[in-house]
Amino acid sequence: MMIHIQNLHFSYENKEVLRDISLQAKEGELLGILGANGCGKSTLLKNMLGFLRPQKGQITINGESISYLKPKELANMLSYIPQKSILSMPLKVFDVLLAGRYAKLKNPLLGYQDADFMIVEEVAKALNVWEYKERIANTLSGGEFGRVLLARALVNSPRILLLDEPTSAMDLHYAVEMLSILHSLIQKHRICGIIVIHDLNLAGLFCDKVALMKNGYIVDIGEPKKLFESKKLGEVYQGLKCEVIEHNGNKIVIPKV
């Protein structure tokens, strides 16, 4: 499974937000989308999801334009974790997870089957959220709820997984744990993963490749250990002054104050 973006342009009214974006993400890899606030990262994800339609360019999945795919077909292939997710009803965690299987129902009138319940349990245990199954989801901490959202996305058995800042409400322990599990599952199940993330060091540890964005266009794409250098990061992050060191084969970014 591959998602391919070619010469994408998108504008809100008269403001151009995405400019000539081209990239591809492959199965079994996690691609990080990095850049300063307002550079177009979340808008790019929403174009991939079909929530927004570009003025120019195209997005294809395995060579087929998403413009020609029905919502049901996209929902079967894609799972998405938004930047903000609020539950308006006091649902149990188990019910939140089970809702992630809805797109896979062959006949909604027949409801969920034993196979659906088994997948929910398997994924929940892999992400260490099975113990929360009877708790009310909106009483969980930010880190706990973030892992529940990831589990809900994965119970859909997606071929493509899009994540918009999934670790923003997590402490470092939970963030490292979740990204480690995520990367392992992406490799194991050959999922095409694309994540918007702000923490450069976490991106360097867990992303196979990164795309650096600035003002709606992509500055560069490649492995973090090749792209993370102080001059380039200063260009992307509005004059950020930093030192980049190497540790155990990974690049570590240290801001200068």
XYZ file of C-alpha atoms in Angstrom, residues 244-252:
9
model
C 22.679 18.767 16.511
C 24.706 15.922 17.981
C 24.842 12.217 17.186
C 24.130 9.562 19.795
C 23.865 5.830 19.093
C 23.297 6.537 15.410
C 20.499 9.069 16.011
C 20.569 12.848 15.697
C 19.679 14.765 18.868
